[in-house]
Amino acid sequence: MRNPAMIGERIFLRPFEVDDAQLLAEAMHAESETFMGRGRRLESPMTVEQWMRTMYDETDEVCFAICLRQSDECIGLIAIDHIDLINRTAETGTRFHNPEYRGRGYGTEAKHLILEYAFHRLHLERVVSFVFEPNTRSVAALEKQGYQTAGRIKYDDVKDGVIRDMLVFDLTYDEWLAA
């Protein structure tokens, strides 16, 4: 395992490396029902690499590569963003580069590790996550971690000519402990 920050049963989270820029840029261009980060701009490996280099200067974002323990392969990313240490809140998000890694429990394991980081290392009290409807896999994964539906933002996104709502989920430290 290269430079693990957090270790799970089948995966580990590590800081991004410049070599991950190509994979992340490809993921941003690929079919996706979920990707929200960085907006609707087309991204090249060079702009992603530049973002990676400056990301560590940011004080309100922590982003990790999700890697398989068995092979060290980077299969996705997970982040805590909009970190507000005064109000002790933040946003979490997960993205897999390849659809073959979805629905296999890697996201649940990664989310557990990042929530442990959010609640125990950053001492946050509440985290929020957003899901484009009808992404039922992401909804199920969040609910498995103890997230509760907090609301809906109507007409938030257009994909293939269809307007989609965004669902809002939140999780408090106490709810996470009880889940």
PDB file of C-alpha atoms in Angstrom:
ATOM      1  CA  MET A   1       0.000   0.000   0.000  1.00  0.00           C
ATOM      2  CA  ARG A   2       1.401   3.343  -1.054  1.00  0.00           C
ATOM      3  CA  ASN A   3       1.119   6.057   1.591  1.00  0.00           C
ATOM      4  CA  PRO A   4      -2.174   4.977   3.202  1.00  0.00           C
ATOM      5  CA  ALA A   5      -4.007   7.570   5.274  1.00  0.00           C
ATOM      6  CA  MET A   6      -6.823   5.230   6.331  1.00  0.00           C
ATOM      7  CA  ILE A   7      -7.049   1.466   5.940  1.00  0.00           C
ATOM      8  CA  GLY A   8     -10.219  -0.581   5.598  1.00  0.00           C
ATOM      9  CA  GLU A   9     -10.853  -4.281   5.079  1.00  0.00           C
ATOM     10  CA  ARG A  10     -10.613  -4.243   1.253  1.00  0.00           C
ATOM     11  CA  ILE A  11      -9.580  -0.670   0.452  1.00  0.00           C
ATOM     12  CA  PHE A  12      -7.358   2.098   1.699  1.00  0.00           C
ATOM     13  CA  LEU A  13      -7.531   5.853   1.267  1.00  0.00           C
ATOM     14  CA  ARG A  14      -4.414   7.789   0.330  1.00  0.00           C
ATOM     15  CA  PRO A  15      -3.607  11.321  -0.791  1.00  0.00           C
ATOM     16  CA  PHE A  16      -3.883  11.892  -4.535  1.00  0.00           C
ATOM     17  CA  GLU A  17      -0.763  11.544  -6.635  1.00  0.00           C
ATOM     18  CA  VAL A  18      -0.052  13.338  -9.897  1.00  0.00           C
ATOM     19  CA  ASP A  19      -0.360   9.985 -11.699  1.00  0.00           C
ATOM     20  CA  ASP A  20      -4.056   9.908 -10.711  1.00  0.00           C
ATOM     21  CA  ALA A  21      -4.824  12.999 -12.849  1.00  0.00           C
ATOM     22  CA  GLN A  22      -5.379  11.021 -16.064  1.00  0.00           C
ATOM     23  CA  LEU A  23      -7.855   8.644 -14.396  1.00  0.00           C
ATOM     24  CA  LEU A  24      -9.756  11.474 -12.761  1.00  0.00           C
ATOM     25  CA  ALA A  25      -9.956  13.484 -16.002  1.00  0.00           C
ATOM     26  CA  GLU A  26     -11.305  10.421 -17.839  1.00  0.00           C
ATOM     27  CA  ALA A  27     -13.889   9.878 -15.104  1.00  0.00           C
ATOM     28  CA  MET A  28     -15.087  13.475 -15.444  1.00  0.00           C
ATOM     29  CA  HIS A  29     -15.746  12.900 -19.153  1.00  0.00           C
ATOM     30  CA  ALA A  30     -17.302   9.442 -18.797  1.00  0.00           C
ATOM     31  CA  GLU A  31     -20.988   8.646 -18.472  1.00  0.00           C
ATOM     32  CA  SER A  32     -21.994   9.393 -14.954  1.00  0.00           C
ATOM     33  CA  GLU A  33     -25.190   9.654 -13.035  1.00  0.00           C
ATOM     34  CA  THR A  34     -23.392  11.030 -10.033  1.00  0.00           C
ATOM     35  CA  PHE A  35     -20.419  13.299 -10.680  1.00  0.00           C
ATOM     36  CA  MET A  36     -20.964  16.761  -9.209  1.00  0.00           C
ATOM     37  CA  GLY A  37     -17.548  18.074  -8.316  1.00  0.00           C
ATOM     38  CA  ARG A  38     -15.847  20.797 -10.374  1.00  0.00           C
ATOM     39  CA  GLY A  39     -18.999  21.700 -12.325  1.00  0.00           C
ATOM     40  CA  ARG A  40     -19.809  21.098 -15.985  1.00  0.00           C
ATOM     41  CA  ARG A  41     -16.463  22.140 -17.471  1.00  0.00           C
ATOM     42  CA  LEU A  42     -14.518  19.723 -19.608  1.00  0.00           C
ATOM     43  CA  GLU A  43     -11.351  18.849 -17.747  1.00  0.00           C
ATOM     44  CA  SER A  44      -8.004  17.769 -19.139  1.00  0.00           C
ATOM     45  CA  PRO A  45      -5.379  15.765 -17.247  1.00  0.00           C
ATOM     46  CA  MET A  46      -3.338  18.983 -17.024  1.00  0.00           C
ATOM     47  CA  THR A  47      -6.105  21.018 -15.335  1.00  0.00           C
ATOM     48  CA  VAL A  48      -6.903  18.122 -13.013  1.00  0.00           C
ATOM     49  CA  GLU A  49      -3.208  17.831 -12.133  1.00  0.00           C
ATOM     50  CA  GLN A  50      -3.109  21.569 -11.391  1.00  0.00           C
ATOM     51  CA  TRP A  51      -6.184  21.202  -9.142  1.00  0.00           C
ATOM     52  CA  MET A  52      -4.497  18.290  -7.342  1.00  0.00           C
ATOM     53  CA  ARG A  53      -1.370  20.333  -6.691  1.00  0.00           C
ATOM     54  CA  THR A  54      -3.330  23.271  -5.233  1.00  0.00           C
ATOM     55  CA  MET A  55      -5.914  21.154  -3.393  1.00  0.00           C
ATOM     56  CA  TYR A  56      -3.547  20.596  -0.475  1.00  0.00           C
ATOM     57  CA  ASP A  57      -3.304  24.357   0.032  1.00  0.00           C
ATOM     58  CA  GLU A  58      -7.060  24.537   0.619  1.00  0.00           C
ATOM     59  CA  THR A  59      -8.261  24.518   4.210  1.00  0.00           C
ATOM     60  CA  ASP A  60     -11.856  23.532   3.500  1.00  0.00           C
ATOM     61  CA  GLU A  61     -11.293  20.374   1.443  1.00  0.00           C
ATOM     62  CA  VAL A  62      -9.719  16.956   2.010  1.00  0.00           C
ATOM     63  CA  CYS A  63      -9.724  14.547  -0.923  1.00  0.00           C
ATOM     64  CA  PHE A  64      -8.413  10.973  -1.032  1.00  0.00           C
ATOM     65  CA  ALA A  65      -7.905   8.304  -3.673  1.00  0.00           C
ATOM     66  CA  ILE A  66      -9.822   5.075  -2.997  1.00  0.00           C
ATOM     67  CA  CYS A  67      -7.449   2.166  -3.667  1.00  0.00           C
ATOM     68  CA  LEU A  68      -7.779  -1.610  -3.557  1.00  0.00           C
ATOM     69  CA  ARG A  69      -5.584  -3.148  -0.861  1.00  0.00           C
ATOM     70  CA  GLN A  70      -4.974  -6.228  -2.994  1.00  0.00           C
ATOM     71  CA  SER A  71      -3.501  -4.378  -5.988  1.00  0.00           C
ATOM     72  CA  ASP A  72      -2.962  -0.689  -5.010  1.00  0.00           C
ATOM     73  CA  GLU A  73      -5.234   0.217  -7.961  1.00  0.00           C
ATOM     74  CA  CYS A  74      -6.896   3.622  -7.636  1.00  0.00           C
ATOM     75  CA  ILE A  75     -10.609   3.010  -8.249  1.00  0.00           C
ATOM     76  CA  GLY A  76     -12.146   6.317  -7.205  1.00  0.00           C
ATOM     77  CA  LEU A  77     -12.084   9.320  -4.965  1.00  0.00           C
ATOM     78  CA  ILE A  78     -13.769  10.439  -1.787  1.00  0.00           C
ATOM     79  CA  ALA A  79     -13.764  13.911  -0.316  1.00  0.00           C
ATOM     80  CA  ILE A  80     -14.811  16.078   2.574  1.00  0.00           C
ATOM     81  CA  ASP A  81     -15.512  19.522   1.185  1.00  0.00           C
ATOM     82  CA  HIS A  82     -16.821  22.845   2.479  1.00  0.00           C
ATOM     83  CA  ILE A  83     -15.316  22.057   5.871  1.00  0.00           C
ATOM     84  CA  ASP A  84     -16.542  24.589   8.428  1.00  0.00           C
ATOM     85  CA  LEU A  85     -14.640  24.038  11.673  1.00  0.00           C
ATOM     86  CA  ILE A  86     -16.537  26.811  13.464  1.00  0.00           C
ATOM     87  CA  ASN A  87     -19.972  25.296  12.855  1.00  0.00           C
ATOM     88  CA  ARG A  88     -18.439  21.785  12.683  1.00  0.00           C
ATOM     89  CA  THR A  89     -20.084  20.835   9.389  1.00  0.00           C
ATOM     90  CA  ALA A  90     -18.941  19.612   5.962  1.00  0.00           C
ATOM     91  CA  GLU A  91     -20.036  17.876   2.773  1.00  0.00           C
ATOM     92  CA  THR A  92     -18.944  14.411   1.643  1.00  0.00           C
ATOM     93  CA  GLY A  93     -18.819  12.980  -1.870  1.00  0.00           C
ATOM     94  CA  THR A  94     -17.660   9.778  -3.555  1.00  0.00           C
ATOM     95  CA  ARG A  95     -16.858   8.957  -7.192  1.00  0.00           C
ATOM     96  CA  PHE A  96     -15.726   5.747  -8.873  1.00  0.00           C
ATOM     97  CA  HIS A  97     -13.746   5.876 -12.134  1.00  0.00           C
ATOM     98  CA  ASN A  98     -15.243   2.686 -13.522  1.00  0.00           C
ATOM     99  CA  PRO A  99     -18.856   1.502 -13.111  1.00  0.00           C
ATOM    100  CA  GLU A 100     -17.627  -2.042 -12.404  1.00  0.00           C
ATOM    101  CA  TYR A 101     -16.653  -0.924  -8.893  1.00  0.00           C
ATOM    102  CA  ARG A 102     -20.140   0.339  -8.046  1.00  0.00           C
ATOM    103  CA  GLY A 103     -22.497  -1.855  -6.064  1.00  0.00           C
ATOM    104  CA  ARG A 104     -19.704  -3.962  -4.539  1.00  0.00           C
ATOM    105  CA  GLY A 105     -19.493  -2.303  -1.141  1.00  0.00           C
ATOM    106  CA  TYR A 106     -16.351  -0.265  -1.817  1.00  0.00           C
ATOM    107  CA  GLY A 107     -18.285   2.989  -1.519  1.00  0.00           C
ATOM    108  CA  THR A 108     -19.791   1.965   1.808  1.00  0.00           C
ATOM    109  CA  GLU A 109     -16.349   1.041   3.139  1.00  0.00           C
ATOM    110  CA  ALA A 110     -14.788   4.279   1.857  1.00  0.00           C
ATOM    111  CA  LYS A 111     -17.651   6.358   3.268  1.00  0.00           C
ATOM    112  CA  HIS A 112     -17.207   4.691   6.669  1.00  0.00           C
ATOM    113  CA  LEU A 113     -13.503   5.607   6.667  1.00  0.00           C
ATOM    114  CA  ILE A 114     -14.133   9.214   5.628  1.00  0.00           C
ATOM    115  CA  LEU A 115     -16.903   9.615   8.216  1.00  0.00           C
ATOM    116  CA  GLU A 116     -14.563   8.294  10.891  1.00  0.00           C
ATOM    117  CA  TYR A 117     -12.072  10.925   9.739  1.00  0.00           C
ATOM    118  CA  ALA A 118     -14.754  13.657   9.716  1.00  0.00           C
ATOM    119  CA  PHE A 119     -16.142  12.869  13.153  1.00  0.00           C
ATOM    120  CA  HIS A 120     -13.050  11.698  15.044  1.00  0.00           C
ATOM    121  CA  ARG A 121     -10.189  13.693  13.492  1.00  0.00           C
ATOM    122  CA  LEU A 122     -11.975  16.867  12.406  1.00  0.00           C
ATOM    123  CA  HIS A 123     -14.493  16.711  15.278  1.00  0.00           C
ATOM    124  CA  LEU A 124     -17.416  17.611  13.026  1.00  0.00           C
ATOM    125  CA  GLU A 125     -20.989  17.376  14.303  1.00  0.00           C
ATOM    126  CA  ARG A 126     -22.824  17.061  10.972  1.00  0.00           C
ATOM    127  CA  VAL A 127     -22.041  16.101   7.383  1.00  0.00           C
ATOM    128  CA  VAL A 128     -24.229  16.476   4.323  1.00  0.00           C
ATOM    129  CA  SER A 129     -24.253  14.641   0.972  1.00  0.00           C
ATOM    130  CA  PHE A 130     -26.053  15.329  -2.285  1.00  0.00           C
ATOM    131  CA  VAL A 131     -27.416  12.783  -4.776  1.00  0.00           C
ATOM    132  CA  PHE A 132     -28.953  13.363  -8.188  1.00  0.00           C
ATOM    133  CA  GLU A 133     -32.292  11.605  -8.475  1.00  0.00           C
ATOM    134  CA  PRO A 134     -32.806   8.715  -9.378  1.00  0.00           C
ATOM    135  CA  ASN A 135     -29.410   7.410  -8.169  1.00  0.00           C
ATOM    136  CA  THR A 136     -30.813   4.649  -5.952  1.00  0.00           C
ATOM    137  CA  ARG A 137     -27.406   3.050  -5.279  1.00  0.00           C
ATOM    138  CA  SER A 138     -26.031   6.210  -3.725  1.00  0.00           C
ATOM    139  CA  VAL A 139     -29.211   6.727  -1.715  1.00  0.00           C
ATOM    140  CA  ALA A 140     -28.987   3.162  -0.355  1.00  0.00           C
ATOM    141  CA  ALA A 141     -25.297   3.586   0.491  1.00  0.00           C
ATOM    142  CA  LEU A 142     -25.963   6.808   2.396  1.00  0.00           C
ATOM    143  CA  GLU A 143     -28.891   5.313   4.286  1.00  0.00           C
ATOM    144  CA  LYS A 144     -26.723   2.319   5.223  1.00  0.00           C
ATOM    145  CA  GLN A 145     -24.338   4.765   6.929  1.00  0.00           C
ATOM    146  CA  GLY A 146     -27.203   6.370   8.861  1.00  0.00           C
ATOM    147  CA  TYR A 147     -27.843   9.427   6.676  1.00  0.00           C
ATOM    148  CA  GLN A 148     -31.366  10.868   6.775  1.00  0.00           C
ATOM    149  CA  THR A 149     -33.222  12.617   3.961  1.00  0.00           C
ATOM    150  CA  ALA A 150     -32.951  16.351   4.612  1.00  0.00           C
ATOM    151  CA  GLY A 151     -34.620  17.734   1.510  1.00  0.00           C
ATOM    152  CA  ARG A 152     -34.836  18.121  -2.239  1.00  0.00           C
ATOM    153  CA  ILE A 153     -33.539  20.806  -4.564  1.00  0.00           C
ATOM    154  CA  LYS A 154     -35.846  20.861  -7.574  1.00  0.00           C
ATOM    155  CA  TYR A 155     -34.666  21.317 -11.157  1.00  0.00           C
ATOM    156  CA  ASP A 156     -31.000  21.295 -10.185  1.00  0.00           C
ATOM    157  CA  ASP A 157     -29.416  19.547 -13.170  1.00  0.00           C
ATOM    158  CA  VAL A 158     -30.082  18.589 -16.778  1.00  0.00           C
ATOM    159  CA  LYS A 159     -28.811  15.261 -18.094  1.00  0.00           C
ATOM    160  CA  ASP A 160     -29.633  14.053 -21.603  1.00  0.00           C
ATOM    161  CA  GLY A 161     -32.359  16.675 -21.835  1.00  0.00           C
ATOM    162  CA  VAL A 162     -34.035  15.525 -18.610  1.00  0.00           C
ATOM    163  CA  ILE A 163     -34.238  17.872 -15.630  1.00  0.00           C
ATOM    164  CA  ARG A 164     -33.202  16.157 -12.404  1.00  0.00           C
ATOM    165  CA  ASP A 165     -33.754  17.000  -8.767  1.00  0.00           C
ATOM    166  CA  MET A 166     -30.970  16.775  -6.229  1.00  0.00           C
ATOM    167  CA  LEU A 167     -31.667  14.988  -2.965  1.00  0.00           C
ATOM    168  CA  VAL A 168     -30.026  16.263   0.209  1.00  0.00           C
ATOM    169  CA  PHE A 169     -28.980  13.902   3.013  1.00  0.00           C
ATOM    170  CA  ASP A 170     -27.393  14.713   6.346  1.00  0.00           C
ATOM    171  CA  LEU A 171     -25.875  12.789   9.202  1.00  0.00           C
ATOM    172  CA  THR A 172     -25.004  13.903  12.718  1.00  0.00           C
ATOM    173  CA  TYR A 173     -22.280  12.390  14.837  1.00  0.00           C
ATOM    174  CA  ASP A 174     -24.861  10.813  17.181  1.00  0.00           C
ATOM    175  CA  GLU A 175     -26.813   9.333  14.246  1.00  0.00           C
ATOM    176  CA  TRP A 176     -23.597   7.892  12.837  1.00  0.00           C
ATOM    177  CA  LEU A 177     -22.728   6.254  16.159  1.00  0.00           C
ATOM    178  CA  ALA A 178     -26.214   4.719  16.332  1.00  0.00           C
ATOM    179  CA  ALA A 179     -26.135   3.339  12.749  1.00  0.00           C
TER     180      ALA A 179
END
